[in-house]
Every structure is written in structure tokens, then in C-alpha cells.
Amino acid sequence: MRINCLACGSAKDTSVKEPYPYPDDGILDDRPIAPLFAIECRGSGWRVVIVCHHCIHKLDPDMWISDRCWAALNPVTPFERLPIPIDDEDNPGGRFNVEAYATSVG
């Protein structure tokens, strides 16, 4: 499934794993991983950012990021247009599943 990074706009095929290009970030396994990550972002409410390897490296997230941290990337998708987190009760395990947001990220 092709999904765009909501920060830089690059299109990624979620079925194709990629090597993570920043070994100093603490990802110790050198096997390829998913090309996009879903991270919660807090501003006036909670949203989810979908980001590629390069953009997650720029964010350097812990558990979540703030809307100011998101804005610092000068993202192609403003905070207000980010998807709302999926309720795990309705979709167990979906909250951080990038593909679960495919219809809400265009």
C-alpha cells in the first residue's frame, strides 16, 4: 500500500521494508524494517503523524511529540489535518498501525 510521509510527502510502499539509515538512533538490528512509523502528536488534542525514516530521525521522539515539534519540520501536512488516533477498543492494535490510517491520510 502506498502512503505518504506526512512530514516530507515522500511516497512509501508499506509492503517493502527498508534498512534504517541512522544506526546511532538505537535501532540495533540491521534487518530492513517498515518504511513508515505512526507516532502520537499532542497539540489541541491528540493526532497521529505518519513519518518516514528520515523524518523520524529529525523528530527524535520519545513516546510522543508536541505540535510545536511537528511544526518545526515545516511539514506538508499541518497539525489540524493529521489523523485522529484510532481507538484501540474499536481496532485492537490499530493505534500505531500505519496502514490503519491509509484512508485518513489521503
mmCIF file of C-alpha atoms in Angstrom:
data_model
loop_
_atom_site.group_PDB
_atom_site.id
_atom_site.type_symbol
_atom_site.label_atom_id
_atom_site.label_comp_id
_atom_site.label_asym_id
_atom_site.label_seq_id
_atom_site.Cartn_x
_atom_site.Cartn_y
_atom_site.Cartn_z
ATOM 1 C CA MET A 1 0.000 0.000 0.000
ATOM 2 C CA ARG A 2 1.415 3.414 -0.940
ATOM 3 C CA ILE A 3 1.224 6.000 1.835
ATOM 4 C CA ASN A 4 2.945 9.370 2.002
ATOM 5 C CA CYS A 5 5.090 10.618 4.849
ATOM 6 C CA LEU A 6 3.015 13.426 6.390
ATOM 7 C CA ALA A 7 6.147 15.485 7.053
ATOM 8 C CA CYS A 8 8.125 15.433 3.793
ATOM 9 C CA GLY A 9 5.485 13.981 1.467
ATOM 10 C CA SER A 10 7.602 11.115 0.126
ATOM 11 C CA ALA A 11 5.521 8.128 -1.010
ATOM 12 C CA LYS A 12 6.382 4.772 0.519
ATOM 13 C CA ASP A 13 5.177 1.259 -0.254
ATOM 14 C CA THR A 14 4.359 -0.259 3.125
ATOM 15 C CA SER A 15 4.933 -3.774 1.782
ATOM 16 C CA VAL A 16 8.616 -3.012 1.076
ATOM 17 C CA LYS A 17 10.867 -2.929 4.123
ATOM 18 C CA GLU A 18 13.899 -0.622 4.173
ATOM 19 C CA PRO A 19 17.151 -0.564 6.126
ATOM 20 C CA TYR A 20 17.143 2.168 8.754
ATOM 21 C CA PRO A 21 19.860 4.650 7.667
ATOM 22 C CA TYR A 22 20.732 6.010 11.139
ATOM 23 C CA PRO A 23 22.399 3.258 13.215
ATOM 24 C CA ASP A 24 23.190 5.681 16.050
ATOM 25 C CA ASP A 25 19.458 6.121 16.787
ATOM 26 C CA GLY A 26 19.414 2.904 18.809
ATOM 27 C CA ILE A 27 17.856 0.589 16.240
ATOM 28 C CA LEU A 28 20.457 -2.139 16.620
ATOM 29 C CA ASP A 29 19.066 -4.726 14.232
ATOM 30 C CA ASP A 30 20.349 -4.260 10.683
ATOM 31 C CA ARG A 31 17.428 -6.112 9.084
ATOM 32 C CA PRO A 32 15.075 -3.939 6.998
ATOM 33 C CA ILE A 33 12.025 -2.524 8.811
ATOM 34 C CA ALA A 34 8.742 -0.864 7.878
ATOM 35 C CA PRO A 35 9.300 2.344 5.861
ATOM 36 C CA LEU A 36 6.883 4.463 7.938
ATOM 37 C CA PHE A 37 6.155 4.986 11.623
ATOM 38 C CA ALA A 38 2.994 6.175 13.401
ATOM 39 C CA ILE A 39 3.608 8.459 16.391
ATOM 40 C CA GLU A 40 1.130 10.407 18.513
ATOM 41 C CA CYS A 41 1.330 14.184 18.465
ATOM 42 C CA ARG A 42 -0.206 16.408 21.128
ATOM 43 C CA GLY A 43 -1.472 19.901 20.447
ATOM 44 C CA SER A 44 -5.078 20.980 20.894
ATOM 45 C CA GLY A 45 -5.975 17.311 21.226
ATOM 46 C CA TRP A 46 -4.154 14.206 20.023
ATOM 47 C CA ARG A 47 -3.258 13.429 16.406
ATOM 48 C CA VAL A 48 -1.084 10.832 14.674
ATOM 49 C CA VAL A 49 1.893 11.609 12.455
ATOM 50 C CA ILE A 50 2.994 9.105 9.816
ATOM 51 C CA VAL A 51 6.691 9.622 9.111
ATOM 52 C CA CYS A 52 9.481 8.034 7.070
ATOM 53 C CA HIS A 53 12.907 7.062 8.420
ATOM 54 C CA HIS A 54 14.456 10.458 7.619
ATOM 55 C CA CYS A 55 11.684 12.440 9.288
ATOM 56 C CA ILE A 56 11.523 10.294 12.430
ATOM 57 C CA HIS A 57 15.282 10.820 12.744
ATOM 58 C CA LYS A 58 14.716 14.608 12.634
ATOM 59 C CA LEU A 59 11.962 14.374 15.260
ATOM 60 C CA ASP A 60 13.942 12.194 17.687
ATOM 61 C CA PRO A 61 10.713 11.194 19.507
ATOM 62 C CA ASP A 62 10.355 9.592 22.897
ATOM 63 C CA MET A 63 6.785 8.348 23.383
ATOM 64 C CA TRP A 64 5.034 11.204 21.551
ATOM 65 C CA ILE A 65 5.793 14.636 20.107
ATOM 66 C CA SER A 66 4.213 18.062 20.502
ATOM 67 C CA ASP A 67 2.530 20.131 17.836
ATOM 68 C CA ARG A 68 5.469 22.579 18.069
ATOM 69 C CA CYS A 69 7.916 19.765 17.388
ATOM 70 C CA TRP A 70 5.803 18.778 14.367
ATOM 71 C CA ALA A 71 5.639 22.364 13.075
ATOM 72 C CA ALA A 72 9.438 22.658 13.338
ATOM 73 C CA LEU A 73 9.705 20.158 10.448
ATOM 74 C CA ASN A 74 7.744 22.529 8.196
ATOM 75 C CA PRO A 75 5.543 19.526 7.302
ATOM 76 C CA VAL A 76 3.416 19.191 4.180
ATOM 77 C CA THR A 77 0.508 18.232 6.490
ATOM 78 C CA PRO A 78 -0.349 20.770 9.205
ATOM 79 C CA PHE A 79 -1.311 19.563 12.680
ATOM 80 C CA GLU A 80 -5.011 20.285 12.093
ATOM 81 C CA ARG A 81 -5.102 17.889 9.104
ATOM 82 C CA LEU A 82 -3.335 14.988 10.855
ATOM 83 C CA PRO A 83 -5.491 11.914 11.522
ATOM 84 C CA ILE A 84 -7.095 11.425 14.919
ATOM 85 C CA PRO A 85 -5.738 8.374 16.783
ATOM 86 C CA ILE A 86 -7.693 5.181 16.240
ATOM 87 C CA ASP A 87 -9.472 3.891 19.315
ATOM 88 C CA ASP A 88 -7.872 0.570 20.268
ATOM 89 C CA GLU A 89 -11.221 -0.705 21.552
ATOM 90 C CA ASP A 90 -12.640 -0.439 18.018
ATOM 91 C CA ASN A 91 -9.482 -1.631 16.273
ATOM 92 C CA PRO A 92 -7.145 -3.550 18.645
ATOM 93 C CA GLY A 93 -3.527 -2.883 17.740
ATOM 94 C CA GLY A 94 -4.546 -0.302 15.145
ATOM 95 C CA ARG A 95 -3.454 2.808 17.006
ATOM 96 C CA PHE A 96 0.136 2.561 15.725
ATOM 97 C CA ASN A 97 -0.551 0.609 12.539
ATOM 98 C CA VAL A 98 0.364 2.920 9.644
ATOM 99 C CA GLU A 99 -1.950 1.161 7.190
ATOM 100 C CA ALA A 100 -4.934 1.676 9.520
ATOM 101 C CA TYR A 101 -4.661 5.404 8.717
ATOM 102 C CA ALA A 102 -4.465 4.995 4.939
ATOM 103 C CA THR A 103 -7.939 6.369 4.259
ATOM 104 C CA SER A 104 -7.487 9.337 6.586
ATOM 105 C CA VAL A 105 -4.125 10.492 5.227
ATOM 106 C CA GLY A 106 -5.159 10.759 1.608
#
